CSV table of C-alpha atoms and ligand atoms in Angstrom, one decimal:
chain,number,residue,atom,x,y,z
A,12,MET,CA,-0.1,-0.3,0.5
A,13,GLU,CA,1.3,3.4,-0.9
A,14,LYS,CA,1.3,6.4,2.0
A,15,ALA,CA,0.1,10.0,1.0
A,16,ILE,CA,0.0,13.2,2.0
A,17,PHE,CA,-3.7,15.2,2.1
A,18,LEU,CA,-3.2,18.6,1.1
A,19,ASP,CA,-6.2,21.7,1.6
A,20,LYS,CA,-5.8,24.3,-1.3
A,21,ASP,CA,-6.8,27.5,-0.5
A,22,GLY,CA,-5.1,29.4,2.3
A,23,THR,CA,-2.4,26.2,2.3
A,24,LEU,CA,-1.1,26.1,-0.9
A,25,ILE,CA,-2.4,29.1,-2.5
A,26,LYS,CA,-3.4,31.9,-1.2
A,27,ASP,CA,-7.1,32.4,-0.3
A,28,VAL,CA,-9.3,34.2,-2.7
A,29,PRO,CA,-12.3,33.0,-1.3
A,30,TYR,CA,-14.5,31.5,-4.4
A,31,ASN,CA,-11.7,32.3,-6.3
A,32,VAL,CA,-11.4,29.7,-10.3
A,33,ASP,CA,-9.6,32.5,-12.2
A,34,PRO,CA,-6.1,31.3,-12.7
A,35,GLY,CA,-4.3,34.6,-12.9
A,36,ARG,CA,-5.5,34.7,-9.8
A,37,ILE,CA,-3.8,31.4,-8.4
A,38,VAL,CA,-0.6,32.2,-6.5
A,39,CYS,CA,1.4,29.6,-4.9
A,40,TYR,CA,2.9,30.6,-1.0
A,41,PRO,CA,6.6,29.8,-1.9
A,42,ASP,CA,7.3,28.0,0.7
A,43,ILE,CA,5.5,25.1,-0.7
A,44,PHE,CA,7.5,23.9,-3.5
A,45,ALA,CA,10.9,22.5,-1.3
A,46,SER,CA,9.0,21.0,1.0
A,47,LEU,CA,5.8,19.2,-1.1
A,48,ARG,CA,9.6,17.9,-4.0
A,49,LEU,CA,11.3,16.4,-0.7
A,50,MET,CA,7.6,14.8,0.6
A,51,GLN,CA,7.3,13.3,-3.1
A,52,LYS,CA,11.1,12.5,-2.8
A,53,ASN,CA,10.5,10.3,0.6
A,54,GLY,CA,7.6,8.1,-1.4
A,55,TYR,CA,5.0,10.3,-0.1
A,56,LYS,CA,1.8,10.6,-3.4
A,57,LEU,CA,0.2,13.8,-3.0
A,58,ILE,CA,-3.3,14.6,-2.8
A,59,ILE,CA,-5.6,18.0,-2.8
A,60,ILE,CA,-8.5,17.5,-0.6
A,61,SER,CA,-10.8,20.9,-1.2
A,62,ASN,CA,-14.3,21.7,-0.2
A,63,GLN,CA,-15.8,23.3,-3.6
A,64,SER,CA,-19.1,24.5,-2.5
A,65,GLY,CA,-18.9,27.8,-4.4
A,66,ILE,CA,-20.4,24.5,-7.4
A,67,ALA,CA,-23.6,24.0,-5.1
A,68,LYS,CA,-24.0,27.5,-4.8
A,69,ARG,CA,-23.9,28.6,-8.9
A,70,TYR,CA,-21.4,30.9,-7.8
A,71,PHE,CA,-18.7,28.9,-10.8
A,72,THR,CA,-19.0,25.5,-12.8
A,73,ILE,CA,-17.1,22.7,-13.0
A,74,SER,CA,-15.7,22.6,-16.0
A,75,ASP,CA,-14.4,26.7,-14.4
A,76,LEU,CA,-12.7,24.9,-11.3
A,77,ASP,CA,-11.3,22.6,-14.3
A,78,ILE,CA,-9.5,25.5,-15.2
A,79,ALA,CA,-8.1,26.3,-12.1
A,80,PHE,CA,-6.9,23.3,-10.8
A,81,SER,CA,-5.1,22.7,-14.7
A,82,GLU,CA,-3.7,26.2,-13.4
A,83,LEU,CA,-2.3,24.7,-10.0
A,84,SER,CA,-1.1,21.5,-11.0
A,85,ASP,CA,1.1,23.4,-14.4
A,86,GLN,CA,2.3,25.5,-11.7
A,87,LEU,CA,3.5,22.8,-8.8
A,88,LYS,CA,4.7,20.4,-12.4
A,89,ALA,CA,7.1,23.9,-13.6
A,90,GLU,CA,8.7,23.6,-10.3
A,91,HIS,CA,8.8,19.2,-10.6
A,92,ILE,CA,6.2,18.4,-8.6
A,93,ILE,CA,3.5,15.7,-9.9
A,94,LEU,CA,0.1,16.1,-7.7
A,95,ASP,CA,-1.4,11.9,-7.4
A,96,GLY,CA,-4.7,13.3,-6.8
A,97,ILE,CA,-7.5,16.0,-7.2
A,98,TYR,CA,-10.3,15.7,-5.0
A,99,TYR,CA,-13.0,18.1,-4.5
A,100,CYS,CA,-16.4,18.4,-2.4
A,101,PRO,CA,-19.0,20.5,-4.8
A,102,HIS,CA,-21.7,20.1,-2.4
A,103,GLY,CA,-23.1,22.8,0.0
A,104,GLU,CA,-22.1,24.1,3.2
A,105,VAL,CA,-23.8,22.1,6.3
A,106,THR,CA,-26.1,23.5,8.1
A,107,ASP,CA,-28.0,21.2,10.9
A,108,GLU,CA,-27.9,18.7,9.0
A,109,PRO,CA,-24.7,17.1,6.6
A,110,VAL,CA,-25.4,16.8,3.2
A,111,CYS,CA,-23.3,15.0,2.2
A,112,THR,CA,-20.2,12.6,3.4
A,113,CYS,CA,-16.9,14.7,1.9
A,114,ARG,CA,-17.4,18.1,2.5
A,115,LYS,CA,-14.8,18.5,4.9
A,116,PRO,CA,-14.6,17.8,8.0
A,117,LEU,CA,-16.4,15.4,6.8
A,118,PRO,CA,-14.0,12.6,6.0
A,119,GLY,CA,-15.5,11.0,3.0
A,120,LEU,CA,-12.4,12.4,0.5
A,121,LEU,CA,-9.7,11.3,1.7
A,122,HIS,CA,-11.8,7.5,1.8
A,123,LYS,CA,-12.3,7.8,-1.7
A,124,ALA,CA,-8.7,8.7,-2.4
A,125,ALA,CA,-7.3,6.2,-0.1
A,126,LYS,CA,-9.8,3.3,-2.2
A,127,ASP,CA,-8.7,4.4,-6.0
A,128,LEU,CA,-5.5,5.4,-5.4
A,129,ASP,CA,-4.8,2.6,-2.8
A,130,VAL,CA,-3.4,4.2,0.3
A,131,ASP,CA,-2.8,3.1,3.6
A,132,LEU,CA,-4.4,6.0,5.8
A,133,LYS,CA,-2.3,5.5,9.3
A,134,LYS,CA,0.9,5.8,7.1
A,135,SER,CA,-0.7,9.3,5.9
A,136,TRP,CA,-0.8,13.4,7.1
A,137,MET,CA,-3.4,15.1,6.8
A,138,ILE,CA,-2.3,19.2,6.1
A,139,GLY,CA,-4.3,21.9,5.8
A,140,ASP,CA,-4.7,25.7,7.6
A,141,ILE,CA,-8.5,25.1,9.2
A,142,LEU,CA,-9.4,22.6,12.0
A,143,SER,CA,-11.6,21.2,9.3
A,144,ASP,CA,-8.8,19.6,7.3
A,145,ILE,CA,-7.8,18.7,11.0
A,146,GLY,CA,-11.2,17.0,11.7
A,147,ALA,CA,-11.2,15.1,8.3
A,148,GLY,CA,-7.8,13.8,8.4
A,149,ARG,CA,-7.9,12.8,12.2
A,150,ALA,CA,-11.9,11.3,11.4
A,151,ALA,CA,-9.9,9.3,8.2
A,152,GLY,CA,-7.1,7.9,10.9
A,153,CYS,CA,-4.2,10.6,9.7
A,154,ARG,CA,-1.7,12.1,11.3
A,155,THR,CA,-2.4,15.7,10.8
A,156,ILE,CA,-0.3,19.3,10.7
A,157,LEU,CA,-2.1,22.9,11.1
A,158,VAL,CA,-0.3,24.6,8.9
A,159,ASP,CA,-1.4,28.0,10.3
A,160,ARG,CA,0.5,30.7,8.9
A,161,ASN,CA,-1.4,33.9,10.8
A,162,LYS,CA,-1.6,32.5,13.9
A,163,LYS,CA,-5.1,32.9,14.4
A,164,GLU,CA,-6.6,28.9,14.1
A,165,ARG,CA,-4.6,27.5,17.1
A,166,ARG,CA,-6.8,30.1,18.9
A,167,ASN,CA,-9.6,28.6,17.2
A,168,PHE,CA,-12.0,26.9,20.8
A,169,ARG,CA,-12.9,23.4,19.0
A,170,ILE,CA,-8.5,22.7,19.2
A,171,SER,CA,-9.6,21.9,22.9
A,172,ASP,CA,-11.7,18.6,21.3
A,173,PRO,CA,-9.6,16.1,20.3
A,174,LYS,CA,-11.3,14.9,17.2
A,175,PHE,CA,-10.0,18.5,15.7
A,176,THR,CA,-6.3,18.8,17.5
A,177,PRO,CA,-3.5,18.4,15.1
A,178,ASP,CA,-0.4,16.4,15.8
A,179,TYR,CA,2.0,19.8,15.2
A,180,ILE,CA,1.1,23.3,14.4
A,181,VAL,CA,3.5,25.0,12.5
A,182,ASP,CA,3.3,28.6,10.7
A,183,ASP,CA,4.3,27.1,7.4
A,184,PHE,CA,6.0,24.4,4.9
A,185,TYR,CA,9.3,25.3,6.5
A,186,GLY,CA,8.2,23.8,9.9
A,187,LEU,CA,7.1,20.6,7.9
A,188,ASN,CA,10.1,18.9,6.5
A,189,GLN,CA,11.2,17.4,9.6
A,190,ILE,CA,8.3,16.2,10.8
A,191,ILE,CA,7.4,14.3,7.5
A,192,THR,CA,10.7,13.3,6.9
A,193,SER,CA,11.5,11.9,10.3
A,194,ASP,CA,9.7,8.3,10.4
A,195,THR,CA,9.8,8.3,14.0
A,196,ILE,CA,6.6,9.3,14.4
A,197,ASN,CA,6.4,11.8,17.9
A,198,TYR,CA,3.0,12.4,18.9
A,199,GLU,CA,4.5,15.1,21.7
A,200,ARG,CA,2.3,18.2,20.3
A,201,TYR,CA,3.6,21.3,20.2
A,202,SER,CA,2.5,24.2,22.8
A,203,VAL,CA,-0.6,25.9,21.9
A,204,LYS,CA,-1.5,28.7,23.3
B,330,MG,MG1,-8.1,26.0,3.3
B,331,ZN,ZN1,-19.5,16.2,-0.1
């Protein structure tokens, strides 16, 4: 079985522009490239896991979204990074009743990707910038890392809920490399204040 790193897109890999599908406004954070290359070199599949409720809200179409994703793939390819999969939830936001099983923090997309690509979830990681990414990763049995670029999400009240507690909190992808590549699993958590 394979091991994977599941990656949120907006606010994690690229600057968060809400509901954006304009390829001209897709800007990667510069710290991601070396880190993603290292993950790839260490045998991890790289798989995007993204909530895209703009589809359900009819802000954009699936083909608009495809264009945006292929722009991101191309930018990564130019840096010698090949994505192994892109999975997204096109459904609306959960209000009282979940409308699907794939919108993060639900783990449906991770389960689907794992099945499609023969991934062992226990050997895999979920990396994202908000706690719903962490919730999805934990629910799927992955280890999780919160990339908290502006040091705000770590103050979210849900971080005290074990279902949403990341294994690690880092400020950016520069902080990730040692965690991912040292295959010693260290569950000691960064202090959360
Ligand atoms: Mg995000
Ligand atoms: Zn969904």
